[in-house]
mmCIF file of C-alpha atoms in Angstrom:
data_model
loop_
_atom_site.group_PDB
_atom_site.id
_atom_site.type_symbol
_atom_site.label_atom_id
_atom_site.label_comp_id
_atom_site.label_asym_id
_atom_site.label_seq_id
_atom_site.Cartn_x
_atom_site.Cartn_y
_atom_site.Cartn_z
ATOM 1 C CA LYS Q 259 -0.058 0.416 0.296
ATOM 2 C CA ALA Q 260 1.349 3.475 -0.873
ATOM 3 C CA GLY Q 261 2.284 6.009 1.448
ATOM 4 C CA VAL Q 262 1.341 9.506 2.025
ATOM 5 C CA THR Q 263 2.807 11.483 -1.472
ATOM 6 C CA GLN Q 264 3.391 14.642 -1.217
ATOM 7 C CA THR Q 265 4.907 17.366 -4.162
ATOM 8 C CA PRO Q 266 7.356 18.666 -4.444
ATOM 9 C CA ARG Q 267 9.998 17.728 -1.994
ATOM 10 C CA TYR Q 268 11.713 21.563 -2.172
ATOM 11 C CA LEU Q 269 10.918 24.306 -3.341
ATOM 12 C CA ILE Q 270 12.571 28.325 -3.669
ATOM 13 C CA LYS Q 271 10.380 31.015 -3.968
ATOM 14 C CA THR Q 272 10.633 34.332 -3.850
ATOM 15 C CA ARG Q 273 8.545 36.733 -1.301
ATOM 16 C CA GLY Q 274 5.949 38.086 -2.791
ATOM 17 C CA GLN Q 275 4.849 34.707 -5.033
ATOM 18 C CA GLN Q 276 2.251 32.038 -4.643
ATOM 19 C CA VAL Q 277 2.946 28.330 -4.252
ATOM 20 C CA THR Q 278 0.874 24.850 -4.713
ATOM 21 C CA LEU Q 279 2.089 22.080 -2.574
ATOM 22 C CA SER Q 280 0.235 18.490 -3.706
ATOM 23 C CA CYS Q 281 -0.679 15.453 -1.029
ATOM 24 C CA SER Q 282 -1.960 12.252 -2.305
ATOM 25 C CA PRO Q 283 -3.731 10.668 0.479
ATOM 26 C CA ILE Q 284 -3.063 6.384 1.440
ATOM 27 C CA SER Q 285 -5.622 4.717 -1.274
ATOM 28 C CA GLY Q 286 -8.888 4.397 0.874
ATOM 29 C CA HIS Q 287 -8.300 7.751 3.675
ATOM 30 C CA ARG Q 288 -10.306 10.520 2.974
ATOM 31 C CA SER Q 289 -9.248 12.657 5.503
ATOM 32 C CA VAL Q 290 -6.158 15.093 4.962
ATOM 33 C CA SER Q 291 -4.662 17.659 7.039
ATOM 34 C CA TRP Q 292 -1.990 19.906 6.538
ATOM 35 C CA TYR Q 293 1.019 21.290 9.340
ATOM 36 C CA GLN Q 294 3.173 23.568 9.372
ATOM 37 C CA GLN Q 295 6.864 23.143 10.839
ATOM 38 C CA THR Q 296 9.142 25.630 11.708
ATOM 39 C CA PRO Q 297 11.951 25.472 14.342
ATOM 40 C CA GLY Q 298 10.466 28.279 16.288
ATOM 41 C CA GLN Q 299 6.959 27.587 16.337
ATOM 42 C CA GLY Q 300 7.438 23.941 16.144
ATOM 43 C CA LEU Q 301 4.264 22.048 14.385
ATOM 44 C CA GLN Q 302 1.020 23.522 13.464
ATOM 45 C CA PHE Q 303 -2.093 22.898 12.237
ATOM 46 C CA LEU Q 304 -3.257 25.020 9.200
ATOM 47 C CA PHE Q 305 -6.465 22.781 7.910
ATOM 48 C CA GLU Q 306 -8.318 19.532 7.444
ATOM 49 C CA TYR Q 307 -10.516 18.398 4.859
ATOM 50 C CA PHE Q 308 -13.068 15.461 4.504
ATOM 51 C CA SER Q 309 -15.211 14.924 1.546
ATOM 52 C CA GLU Q 310 -14.149 18.177 -0.041
ATOM 53 C CA THR Q 311 -15.493 19.861 3.060
ATOM 54 C CA GLN Q 312 -13.078 22.061 5.153
ATOM 55 C CA ARG Q 313 -14.156 20.341 8.744
ATOM 56 C CA ASN Q 314 -11.321 22.149 10.928
ATOM 57 C CA LYS Q 315 -8.984 25.119 10.621
ATOM 58 C CA GLY Q 316 -5.905 26.180 12.342
ATOM 59 C CA ASN Q 317 -4.862 30.274 13.095
ATOM 60 C CA PHE Q 318 -2.987 31.048 9.827
ATOM 61 C CA PRO Q 319 -3.967 34.139 8.251
ATOM 62 C CA GLY Q 320 -6.202 33.784 4.927
ATOM 63 C CA ARG Q 321 -3.357 33.649 2.873
ATOM 64 C CA PHE Q 322 -3.146 30.180 3.445
ATOM 65 C CA SER Q 323 -5.673 28.150 2.000
ATOM 66 C CA GLY Q 324 -6.502 24.353 0.615
ATOM 67 C CA ARG Q 325 -8.936 22.483 -0.979
ATOM 68 C CA GLN Q 326 -9.959 18.883 -1.676
ATOM 69 C CA PHE Q 327 -10.965 16.871 -5.289
ATOM 70 C CA SER Q 328 -13.041 14.067 -5.405
ATOM 71 C CA ASN Q 329 -10.530 11.442 -5.314
ATOM 72 C CA SER Q 330 -8.835 13.054 -1.667
ATOM 73 C CA ARG Q 331 -6.346 14.556 -3.108
ATOM 74 C CA SER Q 332 -5.611 17.845 -1.260
ATOM 75 C CA GLU Q 333 -3.640 21.096 -2.517
ATOM 76 C CA MET Q 334 -2.481 23.798 -0.553
ATOM 77 C CA ASN Q 335 -2.320 27.756 -1.009
ATOM 78 C CA VAL Q 336 0.048 30.039 -0.305
ATOM 79 C CA SER Q 337 -0.238 33.396 -2.029
ATOM 80 C CA THR Q 338 2.086 36.347 -1.262
ATOM 81 C CA LEU Q 339 4.840 34.558 0.607
ATOM 82 C CA GLU Q 340 6.760 36.260 3.175
ATOM 83 C CA LEU Q 341 9.811 34.978 4.681
ATOM 84 C CA GLY Q 342 8.541 33.618 7.178
ATOM 85 C CA ASP Q 343 6.632 31.329 5.161
ATOM 86 C CA SER Q 344 9.573 28.858 5.078
ATOM 87 C CA ALA Q 345 8.886 25.916 6.647
ATOM 88 C CA LEU Q 346 8.663 22.174 5.940
ATOM 89 C CA TYR Q 347 4.902 21.745 5.233
ATOM 90 C CA LEU Q 348 3.344 17.761 6.067
ATOM 91 C CA CYS Q 349 0.383 16.512 5.024
ATOM 92 C CA ALA Q 350 -1.079 13.625 7.173
ATOM 93 C CA SER Q 351 -4.101 11.188 6.142
ATOM 94 C CA SER Q 352 -6.539 9.233 7.655
ATOM 95 C CA LYS Q 353 -9.877 7.439 7.468
ATOM 96 C CA GLY Q 354 -11.429 9.963 9.198
ATOM 97 C CA GLN Q 355 -14.571 8.993 10.115
ATOM 98 C CA ASN Q 356 -14.314 9.801 13.397
ATOM 99 C CA MET Q 357 -11.549 10.338 15.201
ATOM 100 C CA ASN Q 358 -7.808 10.720 13.935
ATOM 101 C CA THR Q 359 -7.219 7.223 15.469
ATOM 102 C CA GLU Q 360 -3.769 6.847 12.963
ATOM 103 C CA ALA Q 361 -2.510 9.465 10.744
ATOM 104 C CA PHE Q 362 0.017 8.573 8.416
ATOM 105 C CA PHE Q 363 2.294 11.441 7.225
ATOM 106 C CA GLY Q 364 3.762 11.914 4.181
ATOM 107 C CA GLN Q 365 7.514 13.373 3.788
ATOM 108 C CA GLY Q 366 6.692 16.871 3.671
ATOM 109 C CA THR Q 367 7.607 19.832 1.298
ATOM 110 C CA ARG Q 368 9.980 22.079 2.555
ATOM 111 C CA LEU Q 369 9.314 25.853 0.975
ATOM 112 C CA THR Q 370 12.328 27.981 1.290
ATOM 113 C CA VAL Q 371 11.482 31.829 0.557
ATOM 114 C CA VAL Q 372 14.302 34.105 -0.709
ATOM 115 C CA GLY T 555 -1.131 28.139 27.822
ATOM 116 C CA GLU T 556 -2.216 25.637 25.413
ATOM 117 C CA ASP T 557 1.394 23.686 24.838
ATOM 118 C CA VAL T 558 1.991 19.932 25.208
ATOM 119 C CA GLU T 559 5.444 20.113 26.843
ATOM 120 C CA GLN T 560 7.940 17.997 26.299
ATOM 121 C CA SER T 561 11.619 18.459 28.084
ATOM 122 C CA LEU T 562 13.246 19.486 24.444
ATOM 123 C CA PHE T 563 17.505 16.359 25.010
ATOM 124 C CA LEU T 564 17.593 12.908 26.097
ATOM 125 C CA SER T 565 20.917 11.081 26.022
ATOM 126 C CA VAL T 566 20.971 7.617 26.843
ATOM 127 C CA ARG T 567 23.679 4.735 26.054
ATOM 128 C CA GLU T 568 22.948 2.137 23.350
ATOM 129 C CA GLY T 569 21.370 -0.814 25.514
ATOM 130 C CA ASP T 570 19.368 1.463 28.456
ATOM 131 C CA SER T 571 16.389 2.278 28.625
ATOM 132 C CA SER T 572 14.677 5.760 27.263
ATOM 133 C CA VAL T 573 12.326 7.205 28.724
ATOM 134 C CA ILE T 574 9.903 10.436 27.166
ATOM 135 C CA ASN T 575 7.817 12.414 28.644
ATOM 136 C CA CYS T 576 5.028 14.865 27.672
ATOM 137 C CA THR T 577 2.327 16.468 29.444
ATOM 138 C CA TYR T 578 -0.477 17.538 27.492
ATOM 139 C CA THR T 579 -3.150 19.899 27.875
ATOM 140 C CA ASP T 580 -6.544 19.520 27.299
ATOM 141 C CA SER T 581 -8.660 17.078 29.362
ATOM 142 C CA SER T 582 -11.331 15.943 26.497
ATOM 143 C CA SER T 583 -8.233 14.772 24.148
ATOM 144 C CA THR T 584 -9.435 11.381 23.671
ATOM 145 C CA TYR T 585 -6.372 10.164 21.475
ATOM 146 C CA LEU T 586 -2.563 10.616 22.815
ATOM 147 C CA TYR T 587 0.145 9.767 19.916
ATOM 148 C CA TRP T 588 4.320 9.551 19.543
ATOM 149 C CA TYR T 589 5.421 10.138 16.044
ATOM 150 C CA LYS T 590 8.900 10.064 15.524
ATOM 151 C CA GLN T 591 11.414 12.226 13.206
ATOM 152 C CA GLU T 592 14.314 10.990 11.125
ATOM 153 C CA PRO T 593 16.609 13.961 9.927
ATOM 154 C CA GLY T 594 14.763 15.082 6.522
ATOM 155 C CA ALA T 595 12.098 13.086 6.926
ATOM 156 C CA GLY T 596 8.166 13.370 7.837
ATOM 157 C CA LEU T 597 6.742 12.322 10.900
ATOM 158 C CA GLN T 598 6.279 8.469 11.336
ATOM 159 C CA LEU T 599 3.107 6.976 13.773
ATOM 160 C CA LEU T 600 4.831 4.660 16.566
ATOM 161 C CA THR T 601 1.664 4.253 19.064
ATOM 162 C CA TYR T 602 -1.060 5.962 20.307
ATOM 163 C CA ILE T 603 -3.217 5.592 22.889
ATOM 164 C CA PHE T 604 -6.642 5.743 24.194
ATOM 165 C CA SER T 605 -7.888 8.383 26.712
ATOM 166 C CA ASN T 606 -9.136 5.324 28.925
ATOM 167 C CA MET T 607 -6.523 3.301 29.318
ATOM 168 C CA ASP T 608 -3.236 3.363 31.439
ATOM 169 C CA MET T 609 -0.594 1.525 29.662
ATOM 170 C CA LYS T 610 -0.248 -0.135 26.064
ATOM 171 C CA GLN T 611 2.732 -2.043 24.829
ATOM 172 C CA ASP T 612 3.885 -2.571 21.878
ATOM 173 C CA GLN T 613 7.379 -4.528 21.414
ATOM 174 C CA ARG T 614 10.250 -2.029 22.816
ATOM 175 C CA LEU T 615 7.618 0.589 23.289
ATOM 176 C CA THR T 616 5.667 0.943 26.314
ATOM 177 C CA VAL T 617 3.350 4.193 26.496
ATOM 178 C CA LEU T 618 2.047 4.995 30.248
ATOM 179 C CA LEU T 619 -0.859 7.877 30.695
ATOM 180 C CA ASN T 620 -1.582 9.452 33.886
ATOM 181 C CA LYS T 621 -4.942 10.642 32.707
ATOM 182 C CA LYS T 622 -5.441 13.333 36.262
ATOM 183 C CA ASP T 623 -2.181 14.404 36.017
ATOM 184 C CA LYS T 624 -2.416 14.676 32.225
ATOM 185 C CA HIS T 625 1.320 12.898 31.909
ATOM 186 C CA LEU T 626 1.973 10.946 28.993
ATOM 187 C CA SER T 627 5.238 9.032 28.648
ATOM 188 C CA LEU T 628 6.804 6.986 25.968
ATOM 189 C CA ARG T 629 9.612 4.242 27.429
ATOM 190 C CA ILE T 630 12.224 2.419 24.630
ATOM 191 C CA ALA T 631 13.496 -0.432 25.732
ATOM 192 C CA ASP T 632 16.777 -1.474 24.867
ATOM 193 C CA THR T 633 17.459 1.784 22.926
ATOM 194 C CA GLN T 634 19.947 1.594 19.666
ATOM 195 C CA THR T 635 21.382 3.850 18.390
ATOM 196 C CA VAL T 636 18.934 3.664 15.026
ATOM 197 C CA ASP T 637 16.167 5.479 17.787
ATOM 198 C CA SER T 638 18.345 8.905 18.153
ATOM 199 C CA ALA T 639 15.826 11.490 16.128
ATOM 200 C CA ILE T 640 13.366 13.868 17.475
ATOM 201 C CA TYR T 641 10.047 11.796 19.402
ATOM 202 C CA PHE T 642 6.785 14.062 18.846
ATOM 203 C CA CYS T 643 3.676 13.639 22.014
ATOM 204 C CA ALA T 644 0.449 14.944 20.449
ATOM 205 C CA GLU T 645 -2.810 14.957 21.457
ATOM 206 C CA SER T 646 -6.576 14.821 19.416
ATOM 207 C CA ARG T 647 -8.200 18.249 19.776
ATOM 208 C CA ASN T 648 -11.369 19.174 17.936
ATOM 209 C CA SER T 649 -12.983 16.239 17.801
ATOM 210 C CA GLY T 650 -10.175 14.287 16.435
ATOM 211 C CA TYR T 651 -9.543 16.183 13.844
ATOM 212 C CA ALA T 652 -6.319 18.798 14.492
ATOM 213 C CA LEU T 653 -3.099 17.229 16.331
ATOM 214 C CA ASN T 654 -1.672 19.463 19.175
ATOM 215 C CA PHE T 655 2.001 18.696 18.766
ATOM 216 C CA GLY T 656 4.623 19.413 21.514
ATOM 217 C CA LYS T 657 7.985 20.573 20.682
ATOM 218 C CA GLY T 658 9.298 17.659 20.118
ATOM 219 C CA THR T 659 11.972 15.519 22.808
ATOM 220 C CA SER T 660 16.020 15.193 20.874
ATOM 221 C CA LEU T 661 16.953 11.743 21.526
ATOM 222 C CA LEU T 662 20.555 10.831 20.856
ATOM 223 C CA VAL T 663 22.267 7.311 21.660
ATOM 224 C CA THR T 664 25.595 6.794 22.445
ATOM 225 C CA PRO T 665 27.503 3.535 21.716
#
C-alpha cells in the first residue's frame, strides 16, 4: 500500500509569489490534514479536509488556503509569500470517519522563501 | 497556555531504556500519540493510546498515561543508535480532526 505522497519535495520561491503544494493520501483515506513545521513554532495545524469540505482550520492568515478533490487528493496554496513562510509543510491522511485514530504523514515539502 | 510540553533533549547509552515525558493540556483529548521524526523525513506514527487506557505495550515501546496529571510517557527498551531521532507527543483536538504537538524531544543514543 503506497504511503502519503507529497510533491514537490523542495521548493524555492521569492517573496510575494504564490505556491501550491500537493498531497495524495493513502488509498481509501478520505481525511487530509496539513501542518507547518518550523524550528521556532514547531508543528502547527493548518487545516483539515474530508470529502472535499474543510472541517477544521487552524490559526493561520487567509493567505493560506486549501482544497480537496473528489479523489481525496489535496492541495494547499500560499499567496503573497513572506520570508516567515519558509517551513516544512507536512500532510497527513487518515480514514477520517470519526476520530483520527491513526494519521499517517508524508515526507513533507520543504519551502524556502528568499 | 495551550502547549503540550516535552523536555527538549535526552541522551542515553545504547542498550539502556529511554523514557520521554510529555504533559498535555486538554482533558477531553481522546487519543494521545507518539511520532518519530528522523532528519529530513516526515513523521512516523510509533504508537497511540486511547484516553481510557493506562498503559499500552508494543514490542520495545511502552506508553503510560496518567490522565489525572495529564502526563504521558514513552519508554523505549534496549535503546539502539537507530532510535536517535526527535520524538513528538501529540493530543487530538477538535473531535480528533487536528493534532496538537509538543516541540519534540531530541533523543541521542550513544554507543
